Coordinates of C-alpha atoms and ligand atoms in Angstrom, one line a residue:
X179 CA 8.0 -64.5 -87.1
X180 CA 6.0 -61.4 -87.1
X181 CA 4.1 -59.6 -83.8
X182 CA 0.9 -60.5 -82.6
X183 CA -1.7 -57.3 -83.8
X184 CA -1.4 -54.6 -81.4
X185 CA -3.1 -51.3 -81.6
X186 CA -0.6 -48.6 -81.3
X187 CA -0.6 -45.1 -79.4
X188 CA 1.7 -41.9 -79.3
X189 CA 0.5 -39.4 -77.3
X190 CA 2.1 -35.8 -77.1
X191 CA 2.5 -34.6 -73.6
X192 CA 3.7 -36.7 -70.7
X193 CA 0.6 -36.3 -68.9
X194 CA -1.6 -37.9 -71.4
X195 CA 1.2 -40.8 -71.4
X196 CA 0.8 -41.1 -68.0
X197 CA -3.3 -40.9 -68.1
X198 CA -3.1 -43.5 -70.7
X199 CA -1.1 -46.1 -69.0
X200 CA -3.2 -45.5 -65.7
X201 CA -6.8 -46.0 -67.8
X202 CA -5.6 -49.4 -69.8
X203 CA -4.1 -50.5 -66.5
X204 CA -7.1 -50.3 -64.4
X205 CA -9.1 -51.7 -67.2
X206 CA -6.6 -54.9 -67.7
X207 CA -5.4 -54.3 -71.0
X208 CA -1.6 -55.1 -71.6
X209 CA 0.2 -52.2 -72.7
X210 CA 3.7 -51.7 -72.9
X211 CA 5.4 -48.5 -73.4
X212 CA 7.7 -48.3 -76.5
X213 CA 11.1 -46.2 -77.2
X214 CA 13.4 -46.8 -79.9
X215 CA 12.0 -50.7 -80.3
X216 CA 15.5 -52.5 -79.8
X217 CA 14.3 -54.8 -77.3
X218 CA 11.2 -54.5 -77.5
X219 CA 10.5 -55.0 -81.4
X220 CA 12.4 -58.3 -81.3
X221 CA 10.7 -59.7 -78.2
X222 CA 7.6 -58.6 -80.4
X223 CA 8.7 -60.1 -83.1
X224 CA 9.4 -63.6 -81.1
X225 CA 6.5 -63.6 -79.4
X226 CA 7.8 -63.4 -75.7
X227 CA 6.1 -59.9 -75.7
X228 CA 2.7 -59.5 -76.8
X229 CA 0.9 -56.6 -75.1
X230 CA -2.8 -55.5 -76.5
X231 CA -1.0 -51.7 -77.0
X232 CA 2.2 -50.0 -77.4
X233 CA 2.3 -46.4 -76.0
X234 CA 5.1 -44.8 -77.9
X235 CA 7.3 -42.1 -76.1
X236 CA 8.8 -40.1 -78.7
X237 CA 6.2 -37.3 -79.8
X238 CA 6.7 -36.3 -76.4
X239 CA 8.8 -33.2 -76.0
X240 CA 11.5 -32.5 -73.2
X241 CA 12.6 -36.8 -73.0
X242 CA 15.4 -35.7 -75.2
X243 CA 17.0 -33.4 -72.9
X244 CA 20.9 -33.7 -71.9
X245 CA 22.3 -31.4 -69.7
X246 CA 24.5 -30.3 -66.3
X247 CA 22.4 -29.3 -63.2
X248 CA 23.9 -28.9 -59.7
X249 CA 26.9 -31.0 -60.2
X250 CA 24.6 -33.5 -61.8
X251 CA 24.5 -34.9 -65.7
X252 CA 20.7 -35.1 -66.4
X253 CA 19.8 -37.4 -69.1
X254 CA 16.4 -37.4 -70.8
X255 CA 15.2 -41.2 -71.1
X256 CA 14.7 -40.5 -74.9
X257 CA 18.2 -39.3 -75.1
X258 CA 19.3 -42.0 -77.8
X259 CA 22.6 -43.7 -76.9
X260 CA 24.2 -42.1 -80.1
X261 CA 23.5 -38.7 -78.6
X262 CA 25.1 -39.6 -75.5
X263 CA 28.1 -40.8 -77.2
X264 CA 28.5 -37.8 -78.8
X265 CA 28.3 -35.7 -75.9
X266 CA 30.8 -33.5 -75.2
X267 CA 29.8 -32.9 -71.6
X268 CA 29.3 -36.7 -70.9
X269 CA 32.6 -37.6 -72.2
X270 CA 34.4 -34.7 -70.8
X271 CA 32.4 -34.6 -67.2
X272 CA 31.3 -38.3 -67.1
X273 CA 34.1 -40.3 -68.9
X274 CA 33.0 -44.2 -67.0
X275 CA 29.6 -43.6 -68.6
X276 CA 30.6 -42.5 -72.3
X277 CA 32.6 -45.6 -72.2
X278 CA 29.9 -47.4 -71.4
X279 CA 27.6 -46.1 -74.1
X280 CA 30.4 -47.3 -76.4
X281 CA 30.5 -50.6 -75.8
X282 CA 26.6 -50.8 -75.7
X283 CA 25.7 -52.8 -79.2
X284 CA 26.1 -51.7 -82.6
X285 CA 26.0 -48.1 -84.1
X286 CA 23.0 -48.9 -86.0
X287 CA 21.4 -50.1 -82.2
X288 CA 22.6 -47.0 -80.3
X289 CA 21.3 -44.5 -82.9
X290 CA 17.9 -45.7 -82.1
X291 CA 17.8 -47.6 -78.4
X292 CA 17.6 -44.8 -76.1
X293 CA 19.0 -44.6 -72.9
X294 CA 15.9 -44.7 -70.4
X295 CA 15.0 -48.0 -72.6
X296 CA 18.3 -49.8 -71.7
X297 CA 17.4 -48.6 -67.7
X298 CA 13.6 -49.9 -68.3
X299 CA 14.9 -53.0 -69.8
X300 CA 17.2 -54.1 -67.5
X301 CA 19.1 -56.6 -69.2
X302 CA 21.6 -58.3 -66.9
X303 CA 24.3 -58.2 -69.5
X304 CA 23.9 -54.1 -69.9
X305 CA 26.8 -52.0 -69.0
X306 CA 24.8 -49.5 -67.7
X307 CA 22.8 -51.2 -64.6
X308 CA 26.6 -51.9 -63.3
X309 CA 27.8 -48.0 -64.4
X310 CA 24.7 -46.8 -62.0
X311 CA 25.8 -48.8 -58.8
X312 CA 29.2 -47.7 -58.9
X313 CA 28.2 -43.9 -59.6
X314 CA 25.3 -44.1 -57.4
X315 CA 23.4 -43.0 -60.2
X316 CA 19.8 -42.0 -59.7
X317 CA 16.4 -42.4 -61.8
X318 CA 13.4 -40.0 -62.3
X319 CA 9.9 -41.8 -62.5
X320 CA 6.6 -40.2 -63.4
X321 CA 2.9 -41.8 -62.8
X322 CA -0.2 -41.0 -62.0
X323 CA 0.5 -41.0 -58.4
X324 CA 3.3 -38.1 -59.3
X325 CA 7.0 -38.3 -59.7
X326 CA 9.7 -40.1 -57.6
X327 CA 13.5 -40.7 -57.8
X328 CA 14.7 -43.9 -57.3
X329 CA 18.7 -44.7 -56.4
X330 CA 19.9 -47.3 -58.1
X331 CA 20.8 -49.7 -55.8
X332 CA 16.5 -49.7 -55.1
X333 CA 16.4 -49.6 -58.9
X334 CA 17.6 -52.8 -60.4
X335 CA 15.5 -55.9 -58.9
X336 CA 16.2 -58.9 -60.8
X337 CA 16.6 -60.5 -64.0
X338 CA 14.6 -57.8 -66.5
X339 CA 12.6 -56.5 -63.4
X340 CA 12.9 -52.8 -62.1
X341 CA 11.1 -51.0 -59.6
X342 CA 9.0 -49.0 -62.0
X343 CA 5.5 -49.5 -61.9
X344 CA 3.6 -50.7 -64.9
X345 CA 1.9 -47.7 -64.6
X346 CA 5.6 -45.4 -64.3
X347 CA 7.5 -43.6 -67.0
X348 CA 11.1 -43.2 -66.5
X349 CA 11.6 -39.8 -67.6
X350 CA 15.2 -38.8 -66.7
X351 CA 18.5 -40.8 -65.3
X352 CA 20.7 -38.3 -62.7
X353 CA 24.6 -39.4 -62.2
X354 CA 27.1 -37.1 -60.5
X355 CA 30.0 -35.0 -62.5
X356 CA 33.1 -37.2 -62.1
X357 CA 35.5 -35.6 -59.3
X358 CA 38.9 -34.7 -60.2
X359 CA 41.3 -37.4 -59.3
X360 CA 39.0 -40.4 -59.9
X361 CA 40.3 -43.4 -61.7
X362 CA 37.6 -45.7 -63.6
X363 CA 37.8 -48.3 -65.8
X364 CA 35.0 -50.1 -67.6
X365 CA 35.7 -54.2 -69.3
X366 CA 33.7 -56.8 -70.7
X367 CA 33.8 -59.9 -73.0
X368 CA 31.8 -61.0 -75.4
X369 CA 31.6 -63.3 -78.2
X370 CA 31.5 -60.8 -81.3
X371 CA 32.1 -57.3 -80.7
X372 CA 28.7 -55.4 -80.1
X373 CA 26.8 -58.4 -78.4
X374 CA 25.8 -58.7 -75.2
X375 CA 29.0 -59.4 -72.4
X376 CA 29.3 -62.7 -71.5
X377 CA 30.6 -60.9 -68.1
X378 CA 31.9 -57.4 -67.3
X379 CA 33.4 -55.0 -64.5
X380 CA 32.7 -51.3 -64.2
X381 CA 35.2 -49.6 -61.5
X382 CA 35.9 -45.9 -60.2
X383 CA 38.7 -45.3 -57.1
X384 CA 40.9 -42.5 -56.2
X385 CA 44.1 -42.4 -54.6
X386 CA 45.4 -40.4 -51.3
X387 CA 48.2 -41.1 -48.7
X388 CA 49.9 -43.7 -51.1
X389 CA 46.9 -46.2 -50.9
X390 CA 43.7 -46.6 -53.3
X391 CA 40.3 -45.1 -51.5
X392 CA 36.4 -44.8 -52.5
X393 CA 36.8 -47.9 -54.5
X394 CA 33.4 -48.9 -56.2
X395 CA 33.3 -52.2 -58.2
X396 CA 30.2 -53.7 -60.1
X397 CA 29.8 -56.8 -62.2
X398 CA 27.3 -57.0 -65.6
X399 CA 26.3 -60.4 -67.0
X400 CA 27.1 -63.1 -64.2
X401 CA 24.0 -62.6 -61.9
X402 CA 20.3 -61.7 -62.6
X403 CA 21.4 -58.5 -62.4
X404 CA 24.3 -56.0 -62.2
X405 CA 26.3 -56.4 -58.5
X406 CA 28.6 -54.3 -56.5
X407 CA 31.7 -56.1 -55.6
X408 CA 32.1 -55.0 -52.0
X409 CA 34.6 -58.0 -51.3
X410 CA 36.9 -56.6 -53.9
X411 CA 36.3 -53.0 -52.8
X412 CA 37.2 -54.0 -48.6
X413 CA 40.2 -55.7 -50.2
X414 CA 41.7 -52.8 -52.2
X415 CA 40.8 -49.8 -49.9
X416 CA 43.6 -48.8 -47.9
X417 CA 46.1 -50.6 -49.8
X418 CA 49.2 -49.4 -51.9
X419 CA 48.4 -49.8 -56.0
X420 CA 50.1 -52.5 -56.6
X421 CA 49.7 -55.5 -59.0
X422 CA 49.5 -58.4 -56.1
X423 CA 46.8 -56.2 -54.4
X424 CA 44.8 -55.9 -57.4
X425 CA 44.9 -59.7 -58.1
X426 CA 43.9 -60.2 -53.8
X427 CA 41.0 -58.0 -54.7
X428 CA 39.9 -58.9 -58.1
X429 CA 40.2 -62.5 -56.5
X430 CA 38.0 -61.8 -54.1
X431 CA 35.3 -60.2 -55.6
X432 CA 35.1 -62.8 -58.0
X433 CA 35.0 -65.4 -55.2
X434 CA 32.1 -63.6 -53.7
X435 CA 29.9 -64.1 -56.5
X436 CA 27.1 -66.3 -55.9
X437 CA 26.3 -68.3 -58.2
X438 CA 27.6 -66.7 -61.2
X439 CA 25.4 -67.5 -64.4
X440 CA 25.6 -70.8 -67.0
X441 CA 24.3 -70.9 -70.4
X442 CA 25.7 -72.3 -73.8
X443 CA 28.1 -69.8 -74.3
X444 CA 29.5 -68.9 -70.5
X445 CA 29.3 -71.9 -67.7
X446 CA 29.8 -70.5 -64.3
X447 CA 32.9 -71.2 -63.2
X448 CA 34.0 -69.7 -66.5
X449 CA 32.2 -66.5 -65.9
X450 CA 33.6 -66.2 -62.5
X451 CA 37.3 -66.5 -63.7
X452 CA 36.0 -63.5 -66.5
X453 CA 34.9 -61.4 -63.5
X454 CA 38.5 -62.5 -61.7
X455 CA 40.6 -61.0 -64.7
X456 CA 38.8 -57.9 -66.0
X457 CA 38.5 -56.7 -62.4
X458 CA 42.3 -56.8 -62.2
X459 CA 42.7 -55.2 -65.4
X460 CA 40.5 -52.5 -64.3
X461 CA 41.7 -51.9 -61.1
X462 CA 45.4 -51.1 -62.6
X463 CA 44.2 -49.5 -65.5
X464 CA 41.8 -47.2 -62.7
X465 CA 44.6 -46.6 -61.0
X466 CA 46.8 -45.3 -63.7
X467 CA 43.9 -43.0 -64.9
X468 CA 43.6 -41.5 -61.1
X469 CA 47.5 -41.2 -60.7
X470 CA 47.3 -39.3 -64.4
X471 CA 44.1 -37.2 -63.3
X472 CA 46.1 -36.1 -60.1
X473 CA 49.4 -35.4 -61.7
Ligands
FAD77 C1 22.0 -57.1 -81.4 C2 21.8 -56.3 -80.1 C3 22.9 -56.1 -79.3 C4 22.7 -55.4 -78.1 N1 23.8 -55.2 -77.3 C5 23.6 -54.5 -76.1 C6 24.7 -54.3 -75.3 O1 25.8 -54.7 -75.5 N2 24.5 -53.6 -74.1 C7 23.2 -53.1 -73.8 O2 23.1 -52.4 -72.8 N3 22.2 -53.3 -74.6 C8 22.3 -54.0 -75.8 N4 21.3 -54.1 -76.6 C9 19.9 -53.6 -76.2 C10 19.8 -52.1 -76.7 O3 20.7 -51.3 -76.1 C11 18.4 -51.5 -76.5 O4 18.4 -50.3 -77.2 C12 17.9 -51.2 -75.1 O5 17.9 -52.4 -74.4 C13 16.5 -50.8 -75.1 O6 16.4 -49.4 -75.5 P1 15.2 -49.0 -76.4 O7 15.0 -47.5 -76.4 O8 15.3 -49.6 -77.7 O9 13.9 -49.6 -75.6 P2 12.7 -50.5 -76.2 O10 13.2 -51.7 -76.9 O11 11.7 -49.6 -76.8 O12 12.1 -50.9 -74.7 C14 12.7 -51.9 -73.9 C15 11.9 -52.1 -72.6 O13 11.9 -50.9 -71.8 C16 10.6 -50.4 -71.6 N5 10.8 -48.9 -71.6 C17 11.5 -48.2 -72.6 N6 11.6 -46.9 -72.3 C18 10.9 -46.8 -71.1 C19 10.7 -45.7 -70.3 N7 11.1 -44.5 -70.5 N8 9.9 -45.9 -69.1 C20 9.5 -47.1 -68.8 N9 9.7 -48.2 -69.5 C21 10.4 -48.0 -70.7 C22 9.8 -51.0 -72.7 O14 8.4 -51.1 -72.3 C23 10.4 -52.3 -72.9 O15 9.9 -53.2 -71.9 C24 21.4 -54.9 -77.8 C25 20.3 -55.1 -78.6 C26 20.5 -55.8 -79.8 C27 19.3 -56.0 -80.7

């Protein structure tokens, strides 16, 4: 199938982005801001997107940026996800998130899907909604009302549904500079390798006194969106690193889930006992990392 017409605009500042999507907004036009199209051209394409204009983001200067700031790794939201692969600083500084990045797609996809796009888009399946819960990771928004930072636990709101405004441009994602010491582990399944997890785990921890602390846990592609596993996390903190605890907590952050996801490929139950084993691979192979880290 081919898109519905849509008249096209790429404006060159964000300001004039942002005037642009305020002035079709108030006059009831459907626009939909575009970035490298990797979603959004197949939803086109299929007809379950068909906005009246596309306001494209990438003659806009300073979207592209990628650096260190207080402690923080700044990522522009044009920043493609090749570019964050090839990062030095994100692999050296942030290595849960360039693992991430690599498991996002094919290389043909992460050359042009940028990053912002994949936070935007908010597929439940994406690695990255789960990398931001457990790294408390934080994103920029501009409209016409100004600019605002959103954490992103107030981020993600369901399936394909952040809190951006239609009228908001997400201009940068924030995480913090992984502390010496941390363990992380990222692990997902899916059918081929590039497509979309059927279910995953993202996890960071440390270690201190002989027991595992600071454990975060999140799950991608069982619910409408990513979740922390808190049930998991209270069952591993302040317990040695051993293989029975990791199966307790795996076990019972997968029994937390509600209502994990069915479809053709995945039923429930199935995507539950997914969540059960990769969180129990990542938990020992976080552990090992922080025990390496710290040595
Ligand atoms: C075969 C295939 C496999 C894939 N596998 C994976 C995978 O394993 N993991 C994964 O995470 N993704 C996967 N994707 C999705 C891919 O990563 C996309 O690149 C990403 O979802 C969207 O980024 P984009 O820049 O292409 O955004 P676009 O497609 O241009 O836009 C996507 C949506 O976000 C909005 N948007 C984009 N940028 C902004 C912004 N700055 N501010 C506000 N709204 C914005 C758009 O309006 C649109 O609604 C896959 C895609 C394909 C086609």
């Amino acid at each position: 199938m081919k898109p519905a017409a849509f008249d096209y605009l790429a404006p060159s500042t964000l300001a004039e982005a942002v005037a642009l999507l305020a002035r079709y907004e108030r006059e009831g036009t459907d626009v939909k801001i575009i970035a490298g199209g990797q979603s959004l051209m197949p939803m086109l394409a299929m007809r379950v997107a068909r906005p009246e204009l596309l306001i494209d983001l990438r003659r806009i200067p300073g979207l592209d940026a990628l650096h260190e700031e207080a402690g923080q790794i700044v990522i522009g939201a044009m920043v493609s996800k090749r570019c964050a692969e090839d990062s030095a600083l994100i692999r050296d500084r942030q290595p849960l998130f360039h693992a991430a990045t690599q498991l996002v797609a094919h290389l043909q996809i992460r050359n042009r899907g940028s990053v912002g796009g994949s936070f935007a888009h908010a597929d439940p399946a994406s690695e990255y909604p789960a990398v931001a819960l457990v790294l408390d990771m934080e994103m920029k928004a501009v409209g016409s009302a100004g600019e605002r930072v959103i954490p992103a636990a107030d981020f993600f709101v369901t399936y394909m549904t952040t809190s951006l405004a239609p009228t908001e441009i997400l201009t940068e994602v924030r995480m913090p500079v992984m502390p010496a010491g941390t363990g992380w582990a990222i692990k997902e399944i899916s059918r081929r390798r590039g497509d979309l997890a059927l279910a995953g785990v993202a996890v960071t921890l440390r270690l201190g006194g002989g027991v595992c602390r600071e454990t975060r846990m999140a799950a991608f592609g069982v619910n409408p969106t990513a979740v922390r596993l808190t049930a998991g996390e209270d069952a591993l903190n302040g317990q040695p690193p051993d293989p029975a605890v990791f199966a307790r907590a795996a076990a019972a952050a997968a029994n937390a889930l509600h209502e994990p996801m069915s479809c053709i490929h995945a039923s429930s139950e199935y995507r539950r006992h997914l969540v059960k084993t990769l969180a129990e691979r990542c938990l020992a192979q976080a552990v090992e990392r922080a025990g390496r880290s710290a040595a």
